[in-house]
CSV table of C-alpha atoms in Angstrom, one decimal:
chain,number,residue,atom,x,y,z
A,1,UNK,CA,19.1,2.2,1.1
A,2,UNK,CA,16.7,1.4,3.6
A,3,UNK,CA,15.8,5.3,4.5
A,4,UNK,CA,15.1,6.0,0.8
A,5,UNK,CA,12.7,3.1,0.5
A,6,UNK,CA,10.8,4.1,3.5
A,7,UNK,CA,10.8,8.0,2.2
A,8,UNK,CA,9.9,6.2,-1.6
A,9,UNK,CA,7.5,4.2,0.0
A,10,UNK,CA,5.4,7.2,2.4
A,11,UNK,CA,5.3,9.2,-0.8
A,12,UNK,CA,3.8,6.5,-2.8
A,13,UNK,CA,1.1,5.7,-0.2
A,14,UNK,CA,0.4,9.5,0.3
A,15,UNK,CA,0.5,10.6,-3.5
A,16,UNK,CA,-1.0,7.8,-4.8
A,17,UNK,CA,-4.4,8.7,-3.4
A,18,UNK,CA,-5.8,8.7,-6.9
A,19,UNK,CA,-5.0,5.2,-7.2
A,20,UNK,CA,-6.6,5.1,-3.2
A,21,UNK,CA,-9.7,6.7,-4.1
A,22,UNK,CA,-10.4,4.5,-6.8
A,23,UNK,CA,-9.9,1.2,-5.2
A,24,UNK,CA,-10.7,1.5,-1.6
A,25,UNK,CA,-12.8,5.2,-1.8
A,26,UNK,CA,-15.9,3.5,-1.9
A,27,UNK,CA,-15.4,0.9,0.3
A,28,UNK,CA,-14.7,3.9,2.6
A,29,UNK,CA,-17.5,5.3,1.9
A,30,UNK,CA,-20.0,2.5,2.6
A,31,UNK,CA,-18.6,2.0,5.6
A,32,UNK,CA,-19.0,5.8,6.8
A,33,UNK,CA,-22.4,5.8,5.4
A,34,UNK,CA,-23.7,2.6,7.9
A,35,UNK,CA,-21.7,4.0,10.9
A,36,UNK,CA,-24.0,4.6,14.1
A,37,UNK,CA,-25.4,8.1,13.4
A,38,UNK,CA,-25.2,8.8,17.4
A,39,UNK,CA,-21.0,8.6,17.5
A,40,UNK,CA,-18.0,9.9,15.8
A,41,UNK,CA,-17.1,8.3,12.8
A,42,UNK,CA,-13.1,9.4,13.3
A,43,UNK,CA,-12.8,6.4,15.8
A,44,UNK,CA,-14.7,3.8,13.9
A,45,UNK,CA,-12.3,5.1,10.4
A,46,UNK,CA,-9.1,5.0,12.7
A,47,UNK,CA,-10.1,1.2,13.6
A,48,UNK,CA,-10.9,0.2,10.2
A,49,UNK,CA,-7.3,1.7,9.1
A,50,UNK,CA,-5.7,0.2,11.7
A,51,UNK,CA,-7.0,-3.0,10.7
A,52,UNK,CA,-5.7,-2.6,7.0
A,53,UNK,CA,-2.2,-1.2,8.1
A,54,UNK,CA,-1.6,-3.9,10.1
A,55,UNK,CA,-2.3,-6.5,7.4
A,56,UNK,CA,0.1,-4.6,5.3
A,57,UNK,CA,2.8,-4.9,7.9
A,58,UNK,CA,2.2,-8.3,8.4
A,59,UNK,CA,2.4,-8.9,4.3
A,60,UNK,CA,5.4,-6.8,4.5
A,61,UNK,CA,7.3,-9.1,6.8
A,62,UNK,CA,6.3,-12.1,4.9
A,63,UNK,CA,7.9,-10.8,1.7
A,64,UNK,CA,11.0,-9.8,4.1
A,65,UNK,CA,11.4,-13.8,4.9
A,66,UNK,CA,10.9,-14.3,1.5
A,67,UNK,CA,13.6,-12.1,0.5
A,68,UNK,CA,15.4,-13.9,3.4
A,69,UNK,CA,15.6,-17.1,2.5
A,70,UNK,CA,16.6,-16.7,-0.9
A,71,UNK,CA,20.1,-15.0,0.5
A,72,UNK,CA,21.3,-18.7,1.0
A,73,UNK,CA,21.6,-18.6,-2.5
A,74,UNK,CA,24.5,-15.8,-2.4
A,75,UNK,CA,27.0,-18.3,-2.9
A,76,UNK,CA,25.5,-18.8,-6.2
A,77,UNK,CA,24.2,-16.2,-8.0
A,78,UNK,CA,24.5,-12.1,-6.5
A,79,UNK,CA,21.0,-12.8,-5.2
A,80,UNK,CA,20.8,-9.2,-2.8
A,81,UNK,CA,21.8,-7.5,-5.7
A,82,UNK,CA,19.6,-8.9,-7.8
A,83,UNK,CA,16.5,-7.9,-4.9
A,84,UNK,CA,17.9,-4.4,-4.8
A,85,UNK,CA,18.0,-4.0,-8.4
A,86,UNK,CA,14.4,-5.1,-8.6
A,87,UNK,CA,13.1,-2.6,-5.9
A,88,UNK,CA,14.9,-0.1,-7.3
A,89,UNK,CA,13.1,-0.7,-11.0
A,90,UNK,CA,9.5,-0.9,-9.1
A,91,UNK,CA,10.3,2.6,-7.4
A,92,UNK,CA,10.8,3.6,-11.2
A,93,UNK,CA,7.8,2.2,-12.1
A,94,UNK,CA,5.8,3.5,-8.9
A,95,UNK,CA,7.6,7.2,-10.1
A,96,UNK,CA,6.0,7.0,-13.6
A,97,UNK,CA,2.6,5.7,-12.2
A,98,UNK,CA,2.2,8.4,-9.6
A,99,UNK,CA,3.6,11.1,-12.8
A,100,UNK,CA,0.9,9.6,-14.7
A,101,UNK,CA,3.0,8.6,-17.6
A,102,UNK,CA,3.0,4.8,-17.5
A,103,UNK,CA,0.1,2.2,-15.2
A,104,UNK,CA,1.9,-1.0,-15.8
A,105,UNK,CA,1.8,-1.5,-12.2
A,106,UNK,CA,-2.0,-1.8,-12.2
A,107,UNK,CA,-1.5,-5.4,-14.2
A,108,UNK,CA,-0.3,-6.4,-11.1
A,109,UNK,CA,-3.4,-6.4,-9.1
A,110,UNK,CA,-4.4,-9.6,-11.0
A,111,UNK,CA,-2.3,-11.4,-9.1
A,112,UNK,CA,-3.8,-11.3,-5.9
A,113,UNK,CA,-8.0,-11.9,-7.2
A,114,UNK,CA,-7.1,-15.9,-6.1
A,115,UNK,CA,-6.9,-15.0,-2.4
A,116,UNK,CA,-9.5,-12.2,-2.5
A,117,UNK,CA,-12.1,-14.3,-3.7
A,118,UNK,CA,-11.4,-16.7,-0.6
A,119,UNK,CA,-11.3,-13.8,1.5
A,120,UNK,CA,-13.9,-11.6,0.5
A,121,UNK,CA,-17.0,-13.6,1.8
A,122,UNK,CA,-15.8,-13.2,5.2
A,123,UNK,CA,-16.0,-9.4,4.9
A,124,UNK,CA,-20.0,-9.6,5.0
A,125,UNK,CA,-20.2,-10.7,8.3
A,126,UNK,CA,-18.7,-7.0,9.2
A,127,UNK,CA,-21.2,-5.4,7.7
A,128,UNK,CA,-23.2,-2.8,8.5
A,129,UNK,CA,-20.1,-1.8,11.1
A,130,UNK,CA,-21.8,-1.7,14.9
A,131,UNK,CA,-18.7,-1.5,17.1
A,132,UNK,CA,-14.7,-0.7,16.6
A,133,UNK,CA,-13.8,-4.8,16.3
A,134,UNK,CA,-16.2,-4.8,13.7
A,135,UNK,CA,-14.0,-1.9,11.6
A,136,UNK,CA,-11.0,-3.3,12.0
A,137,UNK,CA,-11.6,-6.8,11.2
A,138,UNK,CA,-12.9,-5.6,8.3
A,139,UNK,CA,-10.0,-3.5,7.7
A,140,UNK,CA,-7.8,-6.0,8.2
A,141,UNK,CA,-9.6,-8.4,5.1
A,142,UNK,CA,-9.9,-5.3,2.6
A,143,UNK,CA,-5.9,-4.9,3.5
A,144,UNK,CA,-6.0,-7.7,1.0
A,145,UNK,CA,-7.7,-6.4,-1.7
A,146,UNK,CA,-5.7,-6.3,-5.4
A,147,UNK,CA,-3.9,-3.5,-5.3
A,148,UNK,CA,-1.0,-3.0,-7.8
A,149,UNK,CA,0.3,-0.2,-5.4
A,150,UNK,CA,0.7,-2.5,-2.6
A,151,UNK,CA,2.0,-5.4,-4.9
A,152,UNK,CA,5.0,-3.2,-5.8
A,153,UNK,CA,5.9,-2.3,-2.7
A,154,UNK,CA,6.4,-5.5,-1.4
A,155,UNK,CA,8.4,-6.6,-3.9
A,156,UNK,CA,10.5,-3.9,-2.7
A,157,UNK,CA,9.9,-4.9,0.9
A,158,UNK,CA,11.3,-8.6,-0.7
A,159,UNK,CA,14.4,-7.0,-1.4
A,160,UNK,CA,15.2,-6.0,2.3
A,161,UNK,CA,15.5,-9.8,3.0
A,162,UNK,CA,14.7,-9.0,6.6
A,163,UNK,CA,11.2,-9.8,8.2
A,164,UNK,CA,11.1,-6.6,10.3
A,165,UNK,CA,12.7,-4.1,7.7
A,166,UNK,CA,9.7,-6.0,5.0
A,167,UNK,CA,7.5,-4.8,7.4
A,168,UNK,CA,8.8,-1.2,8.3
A,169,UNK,CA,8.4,-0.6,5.3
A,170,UNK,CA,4.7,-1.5,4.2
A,171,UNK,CA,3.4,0.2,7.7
A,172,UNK,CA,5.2,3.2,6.5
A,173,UNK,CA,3.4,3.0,3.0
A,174,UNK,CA,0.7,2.0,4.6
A,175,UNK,CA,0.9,5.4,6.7
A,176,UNK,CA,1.3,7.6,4.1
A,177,UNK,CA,-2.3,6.2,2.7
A,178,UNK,CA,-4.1,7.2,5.9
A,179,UNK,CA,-4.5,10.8,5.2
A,180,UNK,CA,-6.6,10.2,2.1
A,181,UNK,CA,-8.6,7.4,2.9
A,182,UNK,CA,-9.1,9.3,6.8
A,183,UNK,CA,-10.5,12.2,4.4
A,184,UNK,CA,-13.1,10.4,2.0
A,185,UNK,CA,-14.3,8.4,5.3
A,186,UNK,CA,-15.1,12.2,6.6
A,187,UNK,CA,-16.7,13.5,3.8
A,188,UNK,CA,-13.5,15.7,3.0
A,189,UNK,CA,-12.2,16.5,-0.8
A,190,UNK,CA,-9.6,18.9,-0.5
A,191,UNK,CA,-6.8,16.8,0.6
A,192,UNK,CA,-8.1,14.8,-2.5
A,193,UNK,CA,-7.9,18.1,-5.4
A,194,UNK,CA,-4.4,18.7,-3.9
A,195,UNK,CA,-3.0,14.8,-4.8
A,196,UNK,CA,-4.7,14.7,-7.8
A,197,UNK,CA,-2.8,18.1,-9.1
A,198,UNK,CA,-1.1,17.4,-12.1
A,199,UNK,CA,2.1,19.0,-11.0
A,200,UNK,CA,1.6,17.6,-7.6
A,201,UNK,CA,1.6,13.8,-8.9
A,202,UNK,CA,4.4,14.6,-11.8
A,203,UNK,CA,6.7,16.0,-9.0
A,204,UNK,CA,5.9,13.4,-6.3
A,205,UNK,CA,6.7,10.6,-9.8
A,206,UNK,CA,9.8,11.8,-10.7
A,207,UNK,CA,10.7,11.8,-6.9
A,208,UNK,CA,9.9,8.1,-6.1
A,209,UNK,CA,11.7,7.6,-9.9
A,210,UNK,CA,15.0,9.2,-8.8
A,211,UNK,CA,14.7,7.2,-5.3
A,212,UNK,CA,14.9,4.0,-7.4
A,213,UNK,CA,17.6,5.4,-10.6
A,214,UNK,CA,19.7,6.3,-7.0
A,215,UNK,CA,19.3,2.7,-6.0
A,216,UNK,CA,20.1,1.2,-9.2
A,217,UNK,CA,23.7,3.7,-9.1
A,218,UNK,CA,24.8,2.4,-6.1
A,219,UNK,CA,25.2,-1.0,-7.6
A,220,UNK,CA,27.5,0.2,-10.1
């Protein structure tokens, strides 16, 4: 179970660069723009990205405790199956966004605006970006941005009801984002034409969806 929801969770950070481009292209973007003109901006982008992965690690093995701690309630109610059954529907839900045939998982990107707006002032003080610690403290706050994409993987990462699994899992989504953001920080749009392909996104969809209609099979 745990090998499909890392492959399911890779795909949807790598093929949901639409999704990527939208909310976090032109944060990119600034950033690149106000690098120092005289370096590379590859280092400063891998620092920023770092920052951000790691923040979705670290949310990832929260909602693993989460999911933890509710297994004491086993006794009571099938509470793991109940997780599993859950990730598996968000998969089919992540399927159908990425297939571009259903965006309920959008709505749940109002969910995190409480902690953004405490977090977002804090951002500022990063910019413009001087220096690497610069990028990826500031990657590390915008790993907290609202993201309906992220949301639903960690409710997956919930259902693992283990800390470190939670967090394999969101450092592998967040690894499969880092080619397209890595692209738009250098200016590069091809890597964006080829996720945005209609039959590139439909096939990627009905992949994550089958990931999750597998999952919900083996609790049969």
């Amino acid at each position: 179970m745990l090998e499909l929801s890392l492959m399911s969770a890779f795909l949807v950070g790598l093929l949901g660069g639409g999704h990527c481009v939208g909310m976090c292209g032109g944060i990119v973007g600034a950033v690149s723009m106000h690098l120092p003109q005289s370096k590379s901006k590859v280092p400063f982008l891998l620092a920023y990205n770092a920052g951000r992965i790691l923040s979705y690690t670290l949310a990832g093995a929260i909602a693993g405790l989460v999911g933890a701690s509710s297994f004491f309630l086993a006794h009571v109610l099938p509470i793991q199956h109940v997780l599993y059954g859950i990730s598996s529907l968000m998969l089919i839900a992540l399927g159908l966004y990425l297939a571009g045939i259903w965006h309920g998982v959008t709505y749940l990107e109002s969910a995190g605006k409480i902690i953004w707006k405490t977090l977002q002032p804090y951002s500022k003080r990063y910019i413009p970006v001087q220096s690497f610690k610069q990028a990826f403290l500031l990657g590390s706050l915008w790993g907290w941005l609202p993201c309906g994409l992220v949301y639903s993987v960690l409710i997956a990462a919930i259902a693992t009801g283990n800390a470190m699994n939670g967090g394999l899992l969101m450092l592998t989504f967040g690894l499969g984002t880092l080619p397209t953001l890595l692209t738009i920080g250098m200016a590069a749009v091809r890597l964006k034409v080829v996720l945005q392909n209609t039959w590139v996104r439909r096939t990627s969809g009905l992949l994550v969806l089958g990931f999750g209609v597998v999952g919900l099979l083996r609790l049969i």
